[in-house]
mmCIF file of C-alpha atoms in Angstrom:
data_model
loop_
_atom_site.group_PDB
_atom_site.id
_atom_site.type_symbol
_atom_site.label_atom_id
_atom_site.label_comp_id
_atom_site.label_asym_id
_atom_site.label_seq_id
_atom_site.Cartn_x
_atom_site.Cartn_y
_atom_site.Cartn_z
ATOM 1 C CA UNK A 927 3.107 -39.159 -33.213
ATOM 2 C CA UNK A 928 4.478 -35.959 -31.033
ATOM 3 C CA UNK A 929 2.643 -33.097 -31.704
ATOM 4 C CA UNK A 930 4.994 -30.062 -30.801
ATOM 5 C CA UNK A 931 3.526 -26.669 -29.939
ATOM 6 C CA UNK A 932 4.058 -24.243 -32.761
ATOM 7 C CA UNK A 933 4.906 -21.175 -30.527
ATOM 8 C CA UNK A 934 7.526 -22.933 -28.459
ATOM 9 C CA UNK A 935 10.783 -24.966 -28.411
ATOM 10 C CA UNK A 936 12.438 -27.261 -26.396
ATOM 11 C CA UNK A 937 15.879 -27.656 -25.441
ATOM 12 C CA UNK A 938 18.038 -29.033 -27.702
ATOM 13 C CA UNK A 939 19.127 -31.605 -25.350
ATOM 14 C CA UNK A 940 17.261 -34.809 -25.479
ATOM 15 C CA UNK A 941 15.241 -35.803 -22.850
ATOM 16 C CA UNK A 942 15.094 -32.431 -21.263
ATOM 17 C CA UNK A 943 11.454 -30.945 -20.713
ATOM 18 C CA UNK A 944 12.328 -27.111 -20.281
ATOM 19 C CA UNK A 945 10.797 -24.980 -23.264
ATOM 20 C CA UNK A 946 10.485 -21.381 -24.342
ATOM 21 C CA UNK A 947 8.706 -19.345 -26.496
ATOM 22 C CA UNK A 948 9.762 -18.959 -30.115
ATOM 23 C CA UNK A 949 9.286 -14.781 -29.842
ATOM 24 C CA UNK A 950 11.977 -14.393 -26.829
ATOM 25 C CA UNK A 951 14.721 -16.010 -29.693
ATOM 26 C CA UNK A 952 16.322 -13.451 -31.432
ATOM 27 C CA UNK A 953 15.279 -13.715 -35.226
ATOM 28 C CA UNK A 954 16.332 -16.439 -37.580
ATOM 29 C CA UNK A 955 16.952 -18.565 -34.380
ATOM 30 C CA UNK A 956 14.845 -21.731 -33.651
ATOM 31 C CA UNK A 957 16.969 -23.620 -31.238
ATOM 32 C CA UNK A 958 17.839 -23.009 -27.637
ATOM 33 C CA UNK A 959 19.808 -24.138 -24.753
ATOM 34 C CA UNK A 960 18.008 -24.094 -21.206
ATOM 35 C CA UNK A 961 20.394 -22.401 -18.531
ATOM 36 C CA UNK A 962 20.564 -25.783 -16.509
ATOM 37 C CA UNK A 963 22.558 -27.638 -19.766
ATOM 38 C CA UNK A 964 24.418 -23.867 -20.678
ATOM 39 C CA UNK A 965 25.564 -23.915 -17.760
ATOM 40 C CA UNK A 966 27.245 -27.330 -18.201
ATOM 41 C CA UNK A 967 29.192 -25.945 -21.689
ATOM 42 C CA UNK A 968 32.420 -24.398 -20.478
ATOM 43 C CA UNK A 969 32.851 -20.829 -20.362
ATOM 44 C CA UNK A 970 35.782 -21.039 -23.228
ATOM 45 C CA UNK A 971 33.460 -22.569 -25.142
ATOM 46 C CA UNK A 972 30.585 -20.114 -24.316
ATOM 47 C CA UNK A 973 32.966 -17.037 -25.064
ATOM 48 C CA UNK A 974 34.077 -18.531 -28.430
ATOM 49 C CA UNK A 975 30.049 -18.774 -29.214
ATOM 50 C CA UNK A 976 29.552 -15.142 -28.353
ATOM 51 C CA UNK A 977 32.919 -14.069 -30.294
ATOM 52 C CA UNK A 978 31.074 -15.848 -33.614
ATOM 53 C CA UNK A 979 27.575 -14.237 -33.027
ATOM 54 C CA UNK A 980 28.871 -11.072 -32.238
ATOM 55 C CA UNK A 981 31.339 -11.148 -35.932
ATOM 56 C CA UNK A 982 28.337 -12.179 -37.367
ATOM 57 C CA UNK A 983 26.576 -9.331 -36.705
ATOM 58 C CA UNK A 984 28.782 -7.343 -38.034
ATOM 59 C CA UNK A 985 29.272 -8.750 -41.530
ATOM 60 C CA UNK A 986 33.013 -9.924 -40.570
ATOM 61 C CA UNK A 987 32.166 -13.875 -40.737
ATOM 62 C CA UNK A 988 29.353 -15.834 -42.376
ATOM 63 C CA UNK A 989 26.800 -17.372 -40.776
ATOM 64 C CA UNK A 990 28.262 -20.583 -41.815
ATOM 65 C CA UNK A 991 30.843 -19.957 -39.363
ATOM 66 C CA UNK A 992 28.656 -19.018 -36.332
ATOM 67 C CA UNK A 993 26.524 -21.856 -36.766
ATOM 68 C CA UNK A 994 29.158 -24.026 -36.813
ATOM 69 C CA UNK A 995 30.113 -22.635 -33.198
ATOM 70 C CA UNK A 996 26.707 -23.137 -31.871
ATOM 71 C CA UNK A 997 26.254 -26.696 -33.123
ATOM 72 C CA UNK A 998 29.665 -27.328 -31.130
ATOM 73 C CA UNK A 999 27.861 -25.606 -28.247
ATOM 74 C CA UNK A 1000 25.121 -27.834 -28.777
ATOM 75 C CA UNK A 1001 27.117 -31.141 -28.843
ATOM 76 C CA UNK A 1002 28.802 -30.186 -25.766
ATOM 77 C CA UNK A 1003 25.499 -29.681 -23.866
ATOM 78 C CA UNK A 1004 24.281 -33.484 -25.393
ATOM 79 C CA UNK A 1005 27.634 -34.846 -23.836
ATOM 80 C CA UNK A 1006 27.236 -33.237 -20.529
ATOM 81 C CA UNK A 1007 23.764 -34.115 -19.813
ATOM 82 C CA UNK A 1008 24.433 -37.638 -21.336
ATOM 83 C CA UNK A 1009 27.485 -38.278 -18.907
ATOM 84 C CA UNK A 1010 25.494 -37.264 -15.847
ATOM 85 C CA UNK A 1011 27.402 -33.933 -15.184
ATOM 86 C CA UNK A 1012 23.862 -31.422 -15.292
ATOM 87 C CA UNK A 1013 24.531 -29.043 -12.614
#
């Protein structure tokens, strides 16, 4: 059995080895994307993500919504790294 450090997290996409620390995510957050596979989402994509966080933020959407546009962020960043296009 894994044992996963407490004050860290990996990136969400399998396989990948990067990690950071669990106090540089902004609060609530316990999931990241390393810049290697964020780079790989498209920057329509990225924009729509920031669009949703920033709403978010200020109470015009539920977090419902914005989580729905990261886990599309997220399954973009699987596909990518899956089909052998990591920059």
């Amino acid at each position: 059995m894994e044992e996963r450090m407490t004050d860290r997290t990996p990136c969400v996409v399998p396989g990948c080895r990067r990690t950071v620390a669990l106090k540089t995510l902004p609060p609530g957050d316990d999931e990241w994307i390393c810049a290697r596979h964020w780079a790989a989402v498209p920057k329509r994509k990225r924009r729509i993500y920031f669009r949703a966080r920033r709403r978010l933020r200020r109470g015009e959407i539920e977090r419902k919504r914005a989580d729905w546009a990261w886990n599309r962020l997220k399954k973009i960043a699987i596909e990518e790294a899956l089909l052998g296009l990591e920059i």
